[in-house]
């Protein structure tokens, strides 16, 4: 893994009150369906998962940005889009934690902030104390999860913490009073789609606060090729079913209907981004 410490000029990207914050660029989890892998080309780096840029000054830059008069209205901050904010390097650098401390301080002093963190790592448990300093409703944490089965996840997100660890972490956070949900993104045709009922059962049992679903985007970045490679390792039937889902215009409508029906049956709040 090639680790580069960099000084960033800005912490928040986006506009009109909707921002993204990435304490790191790059991610060692190397999920087969990752939409952020295009960053390798963008940054002139090697293949996705072999490098990380560490924005060592991001908490200080964030603090300065939040003090600008332009930050006066409703503001949402999503952490993160081109990294996992609780990847292993976070143990050493603590940048996500320090950014959350800055955001919590701003929210507690009256700024109308809403912060959402998405991760695949139970390292998030380290920061329960910070999560709980946010005013009510201002903070949420989503575990990004595609299946509850560790054996299935090993094919498509081999280097990420196993789903069983994320589920246990979600349970602990819920018990600690933190707003927690699952981002089931993307639903992988045939491979994780088959287990959706099991994952929704767990979400229902945990009484999660929100669920968000997305489909596999075959076109974005390198995802098409990398996802197809993972499917190939699962055998011909998996590959055939993936191609069938991609080519069937009714597939996504049916999937969406099923998700909303099964979530409602378990009294869960779910939204589909497709
Ligand atoms: S954890 Fe997220 S950012 Fe990291 S490789 Fe997986 S999908 Fe990409």
Tab-separated table of C-alpha atoms and ligand atoms in Angstrom:
chain	number	residue	atom	x	y	z
A	1	UNK	CA	0.000	0.000	0.000
A	2	UNK	CA	1.410	3.388	-1.009
A	3	UNK	CA	0.497	6.048	1.556
A	4	UNK	CA	1.011	9.725	0.737
A	5	UNK	CA	0.442	12.492	3.231
A	6	UNK	CA	-0.973	15.535	1.452
A	7	UNK	CA	-2.088	19.018	2.501
A	8	UNK	CA	-5.561	19.823	1.200
A	9	UNK	CA	-6.761	23.285	0.181
A	10	UNK	CA	-10.416	22.566	0.866
A	11	UNK	CA	-12.270	20.066	3.037
A	12	UNK	CA	-15.839	20.267	1.762
A	13	UNK	CA	-16.809	19.722	-1.854
A	14	UNK	CA	-20.248	20.249	-3.340
A	15	UNK	CA	-22.642	23.165	-3.362
A	16	UNK	CA	-25.947	24.631	-2.185
A	17	UNK	CA	-25.743	23.237	1.313
A	18	UNK	CA	-24.988	19.667	0.234
A	19	UNK	CA	-21.360	18.743	0.803
A	20	UNK	CA	-19.032	15.774	0.773
A	21	UNK	CA	-16.047	15.328	3.031
A	22	UNK	CA	-13.226	12.866	2.326
A	23	UNK	CA	-10.451	12.748	4.944
A	24	UNK	CA	-8.690	10.258	2.663
A	25	UNK	CA	-8.696	9.589	-1.065
A	26	UNK	CA	-8.299	5.902	-1.847
A	27	UNK	CA	-9.496	2.813	-0.058
A	28	UNK	CA	-7.843	-0.512	0.751
A	29	UNK	CA	-11.164	-2.370	0.774
A	30	UNK	CA	-11.095	-2.717	-3.026
A	31	UNK	CA	-14.762	-3.706	-3.412
A	32	UNK	CA	-15.490	-5.135	-6.864
A	33	UNK	CA	-18.355	-2.699	-7.447
A	34	UNK	CA	-16.661	0.464	-6.090
A	35	UNK	CA	-17.704	3.596	-7.992
A	36	UNK	CA	-14.743	5.566	-6.658
A	37	UNK	CA	-12.109	3.530	-8.480
A	38	UNK	CA	-12.014	6.162	-11.243
A	39	UNK	CA	-9.961	8.220	-8.756
A	40	UNK	CA	-6.897	6.112	-9.605
A	41	UNK	CA	-6.842	7.610	-13.086
A	42	UNK	CA	-7.816	11.061	-11.800
A	43	UNK	CA	-4.919	11.074	-9.316
A	44	UNK	CA	-2.445	9.385	-11.661
A	45	UNK	CA	-2.081	6.467	-9.274
A	46	UNK	CA	-1.885	2.680	-9.656
A	47	UNK	CA	-4.811	0.306	-9.393
A	48	UNK	CA	-7.600	1.002	-6.913
A	49	UNK	CA	-6.861	-0.311	-3.446
A	50	UNK	CA	-3.069	0.019	-3.687
A	51	UNK	CA	-2.709	3.655	-2.653
A	52	UNK	CA	-4.222	6.192	-0.229
A	53	UNK	CA	-3.789	9.949	0.034
A	54	UNK	CA	-4.067	11.128	3.636
A	55	UNK	CA	-5.281	14.717	4.006
A	56	UNK	CA	-3.335	15.449	7.163
A	57	UNK	CA	-4.638	19.012	7.620
A	58	UNK	CA	-8.325	18.349	6.838
A	59	UNK	CA	-9.733	19.023	10.353
A	60	UNK	CA	-8.104	22.473	10.473
A	61	UNK	CA	-9.255	23.349	6.939
A	62	UNK	CA	-12.784	22.177	7.775
A	63	UNK	CA	-12.898	24.369	10.864
A	64	UNK	CA	-11.916	27.420	8.802
A	65	UNK	CA	-14.492	26.653	6.114
A	66	UNK	CA	-17.326	26.280	8.609
A	67	UNK	CA	-16.555	29.695	10.080
A	68	UNK	CA	-17.184	31.407	6.721
A	69	UNK	CA	-20.377	33.459	6.497
A	70	UNK	CA	-21.478	31.389	3.463
A	71	UNK	CA	-22.307	28.503	5.840
A	72	UNK	CA	-25.463	29.905	7.333
A	73	UNK	CA	-28.363	27.810	5.992
A	74	UNK	CA	-29.280	24.125	6.232
A	75	UNK	CA	-26.101	22.181	5.523
A	76	UNK	CA	-25.639	18.472	5.020
A	77	UNK	CA	-22.259	16.758	5.038
A	78	UNK	CA	-21.728	13.247	3.714
A	79	UNK	CA	-18.605	11.343	4.814
A	80	UNK	CA	-17.295	9.882	2.476
A	81	UNK	CA	-17.509	9.304	-1.271
A	82	UNK	CA	-13.986	8.333	-2.401
A	83	UNK	CA	-12.734	6.428	0.641
A	84	UNK	CA	-13.939	4.523	3.657
A	85	UNK	CA	-13.579	7.070	6.473
A	86	UNK	CA	-12.909	4.234	8.941
A	87	UNK	CA	-10.336	2.382	6.858
A	88	UNK	CA	-7.405	0.988	8.896
A	89	UNK	CA	-5.285	4.169	8.486
A	90	UNK	CA	-7.883	6.005	10.579
A	91	UNK	CA	-6.531	4.178	13.654
A	92	UNK	CA	-3.298	6.087	13.234
A	93	UNK	CA	-4.398	9.428	11.754
A	94	UNK	CA	-7.772	9.925	13.511
A	95	UNK	CA	-8.810	12.421	10.806
A	96	UNK	CA	-12.427	11.271	10.580
A	97	UNK	CA	-12.758	11.529	14.343
A	98	UNK	CA	-11.257	15.014	14.419
A	99	UNK	CA	-13.479	16.204	11.550
A	100	UNK	CA	-16.527	14.885	13.404
A	101	UNK	CA	-15.447	16.769	16.514
A	102	UNK	CA	-15.305	19.978	14.450
A	103	UNK	CA	-18.730	19.285	12.924
A	104	UNK	CA	-20.266	18.422	16.271
A	105	UNK	CA	-18.968	21.639	17.784
A	106	UNK	CA	-20.508	23.637	14.920
A	107	UNK	CA	-23.837	21.781	15.203
A	108	UNK	CA	-23.910	22.245	18.969
A	109	UNK	CA	-23.361	25.978	18.601
A	110	UNK	CA	-26.529	26.293	16.511
A	111	UNK	CA	-25.438	25.664	12.922
A	112	UNK	CA	-28.222	23.679	11.167
A	113	UNK	CA	-25.976	20.774	10.190
A	114	UNK	CA	-26.860	17.203	9.281
A	115	UNK	CA	-23.988	14.759	9.095
A	116	UNK	CA	-24.073	11.257	7.633
A	117	UNK	CA	-21.160	8.821	7.789
A	118	UNK	CA	-21.006	5.698	5.606
A	119	UNK	CA	-18.531	2.938	6.355
A	120	UNK	CA	-17.869	-0.774	6.114
A	121	UNK	CA	-15.787	-0.835	9.270
A	122	UNK	CA	-16.561	-1.513	12.905
A	123	UNK	CA	-13.707	0.845	13.764
A	124	UNK	CA	-16.558	3.383	13.879
A	125	UNK	CA	-17.330	2.017	17.350
A	126	UNK	CA	-14.247	3.820	18.634
A	127	UNK	CA	-16.043	7.160	18.100
A	128	UNK	CA	-19.365	6.516	19.834
A	129	UNK	CA	-18.474	9.239	22.328
A	130	UNK	CA	-18.191	11.793	19.472
A	131	UNK	CA	-21.389	10.638	17.719
A	132	UNK	CA	-23.304	11.196	20.927
A	133	UNK	CA	-22.181	14.836	21.204
A	134	UNK	CA	-24.263	15.844	18.148
A	135	UNK	CA	-27.656	17.455	18.769
A	136	UNK	CA	-30.592	15.092	18.295
A	137	UNK	CA	-31.254	14.246	14.633
A	138	UNK	CA	-28.036	15.895	13.413
A	139	UNK	CA	-26.009	12.710	13.054
A	140	UNK	CA	-26.476	9.324	11.418
A	141	UNK	CA	-24.188	6.435	10.594
A	142	UNK	CA	-24.821	3.998	7.770
A	143	UNK	CA	-23.106	0.668	7.433
A	144	UNK	CA	-22.561	-0.007	3.793
A	145	UNK	CA	-23.525	-3.653	3.368
A	146	UNK	CA	-24.573	-5.760	0.387
A	147	UNK	CA	-25.222	-9.097	2.093
A	148	UNK	CA	-25.368	-10.464	5.635
A	149	UNK	CA	-23.401	-13.552	4.536
A	150	UNK	CA	-19.670	-13.468	5.196
A	151	UNK	CA	-19.018	-16.179	2.589
A	152	UNK	CA	-20.762	-14.200	-0.179
A	153	UNK	CA	-19.087	-10.920	0.803
A	154	UNK	CA	-15.705	-12.614	0.495
A	155	UNK	CA	-16.210	-12.700	-3.298
A	156	UNK	CA	-17.146	-9.063	-3.855
A	157	UNK	CA	-15.608	-7.139	-0.943
A	158	UNK	CA	-12.826	-9.470	0.108
A	159	UNK	CA	-10.668	-6.872	1.868
A	160	UNK	CA	-13.423	-5.119	3.855
A	161	UNK	CA	-14.439	-6.107	7.410
A	162	UNK	CA	-16.930	-8.973	7.205
A	163	UNK	CA	-20.682	-8.180	7.296
A	164	UNK	CA	-21.079	-10.010	10.625
A	165	UNK	CA	-18.791	-7.428	12.228
A	166	UNK	CA	-20.759	-4.544	10.696
A	167	UNK	CA	-24.050	-6.023	11.899
A	168	UNK	CA	-22.699	-6.432	15.433
A	169	UNK	CA	-21.394	-2.850	15.338
A	170	UNK	CA	-24.819	-1.613	14.191
A	171	UNK	CA	-26.376	-3.402	17.154
A	172	UNK	CA	-23.954	-1.743	19.592
A	173	UNK	CA	-24.499	1.717	18.097
A	174	UNK	CA	-28.289	1.322	18.211
A	175	UNK	CA	-28.070	0.306	21.861
A	176	UNK	CA	-25.946	3.407	22.472
A	177	UNK	CA	-28.707	5.605	21.051
A	178	UNK	CA	-26.997	6.497	17.765
A	179	UNK	CA	-29.121	6.820	14.585
A	180	UNK	CA	-28.047	3.857	12.449
A	181	UNK	CA	-29.041	2.399	9.102
A	182	UNK	CA	-27.821	0.263	6.226
A	183	UNK	CA	-26.813	1.433	2.772
A	184	UNK	CA	-27.500	-1.644	0.656
A	185	UNK	CA	-25.627	-0.337	-2.328
A	186	UNK	CA	-25.484	-1.809	-4.785
A	187	UNK	CA	-27.858	-4.766	-4.859
A	188	UNK	CA	-25.878	-7.263	-6.930
A	189	UNK	CA	-28.116	-9.201	-9.323
A	190	UNK	CA	-28.385	-12.870	-8.345
A	191	UNK	CA	-25.373	-12.755	-5.935
A	192	UNK	CA	-26.702	-10.570	-3.083
A	193	UNK	CA	-30.221	-10.101	-4.446
A	194	UNK	CA	-31.049	-13.655	-3.340
A	195	UNK	CA	-30.245	-12.842	0.296
A	196	UNK	CA	-32.139	-9.555	0.542
A	197	UNK	CA	-34.827	-11.111	2.733
A	198	UNK	CA	-32.226	-12.238	5.295
A	199	UNK	CA	-30.616	-8.801	5.395
A	200	UNK	CA	-34.004	-7.127	5.817
A	201	UNK	CA	-34.838	-9.531	8.652
A	202	UNK	CA	-31.694	-8.375	10.455
A	203	UNK	CA	-32.531	-4.716	9.770
A	204	UNK	CA	-35.998	-5.330	11.218
A	205	UNK	CA	-34.654	-7.105	14.270
A	206	UNK	CA	-32.202	-4.228	14.916
A	207	UNK	CA	-35.009	-1.688	14.318
A	208	UNK	CA	-32.700	0.331	12.075
A	209	UNK	CA	-33.580	3.967	11.515
A	210	UNK	CA	-33.191	3.977	7.729
A	211	UNK	CA	-32.377	1.824	4.732
A	212	UNK	CA	-31.128	3.006	1.392
A	213	UNK	CA	-30.813	0.892	-1.757
A	214	UNK	CA	-29.113	1.373	-5.075
A	215	UNK	CA	-28.702	-0.730	-8.176
A	216	UNK	CA	-25.463	-1.784	-9.803
A	217	UNK	CA	-24.370	0.888	-12.228
A	218	UNK	CA	-22.673	-0.919	-15.088
A	219	UNK	CA	-21.314	2.213	-16.688
A	220	UNK	CA	-19.778	4.272	-13.918
A	221	UNK	CA	-15.970	4.275	-13.804
A	222	UNK	CA	-14.371	0.853	-13.998
A	223	UNK	CA	-17.213	-0.832	-12.159
A	224	UNK	CA	-18.489	-2.766	-15.148
A	225	UNK	CA	-15.220	-4.577	-15.765
A	226	UNK	CA	-14.343	-5.205	-12.117
A	227	UNK	CA	-17.819	-6.391	-11.207
A	228	UNK	CA	-17.870	-8.728	-14.184
A	229	UNK	CA	-14.524	-10.150	-13.089
A	230	UNK	CA	-15.933	-10.940	-9.622
A	231	UNK	CA	-18.980	-12.571	-11.215
A	232	UNK	CA	-16.737	-14.668	-13.408
A	233	UNK	CA	-15.055	-16.049	-10.283
A	234	UNK	CA	-18.515	-17.126	-9.066
A	235	UNK	CA	-19.128	-19.257	-12.154
A	236	UNK	CA	-21.046	-19.253	-15.432
A	237	UNK	CA	-24.531	-19.179	-13.897
A	238	UNK	CA	-23.746	-16.002	-11.902
A	239	UNK	CA	-22.337	-14.342	-14.996
A	240	UNK	CA	-25.354	-15.340	-17.095
A	241	UNK	CA	-27.746	-13.927	-14.491
A	242	UNK	CA	-25.801	-10.656	-14.295
A	243	UNK	CA	-25.999	-10.212	-18.054
A	244	UNK	CA	-29.687	-11.078	-17.977
A	245	UNK	CA	-30.364	-8.410	-15.317
A	246	UNK	CA	-28.349	-5.827	-17.240
A	247	UNK	CA	-30.226	-6.466	-20.465
A	248	UNK	CA	-33.768	-6.783	-19.055
A	249	UNK	CA	-35.486	-3.358	-18.888
A	250	UNK	CA	-38.031	-4.723	-16.370
A	251	UNK	CA	-35.438	-6.030	-13.903
A	252	UNK	CA	-34.941	-2.816	-11.917
A	253	UNK	CA	-38.656	-2.015	-11.627
A	254	UNK	CA	-39.332	-5.492	-10.250
A	255	UNK	CA	-36.408	-5.261	-7.843
A	256	UNK	CA	-37.599	-1.903	-6.549
A	257	UNK	CA	-41.148	-3.169	-6.039
A	258	UNK	CA	-39.833	-6.177	-4.147
A	259	UNK	CA	-37.570	-4.064	-1.901
A	260	UNK	CA	-40.337	-1.627	-0.966
A	261	UNK	CA	-42.826	-4.460	-0.376
A	262	UNK	CA	-40.461	-6.484	1.809
A	263	UNK	CA	-39.318	-3.415	3.782
A	264	UNK	CA	-42.912	-2.321	4.438
A	265	UNK	CA	-43.776	-5.852	5.635
A	266	UNK	CA	-41.064	-5.464	8.303
A	267	UNK	CA	-42.142	-1.878	9.114
A	268	UNK	CA	-38.839	-0.470	7.852
A	269	UNK	CA	-38.276	2.892	6.207
A	270	UNK	CA	-36.562	2.335	2.863
A	271	UNK	CA	-35.667	4.477	-0.102
A	272	UNK	CA	-34.444	3.350	-3.491
A	273	UNK	CA	-32.075	5.511	-5.518
A	274	UNK	CA	-33.112	4.004	-8.814
B	1	LIG	S1	-15.400	0.536	1.078
B	1	LIG	FE1	-16.457	1.989	-0.262
B	1	LIG	S2	-14.826	3.351	-1.043
B	1	LIG	FE2	-13.836	1.506	-0.199
B	1	LIG	S3	-13.564	0.156	-1.984
B	1	LIG	FE3	-15.485	-0.407	-0.959
B	1	LIG	S4	-17.091	0.746	-2.046
B	1	LIG	FE4	-15.095	1.692	-2.529
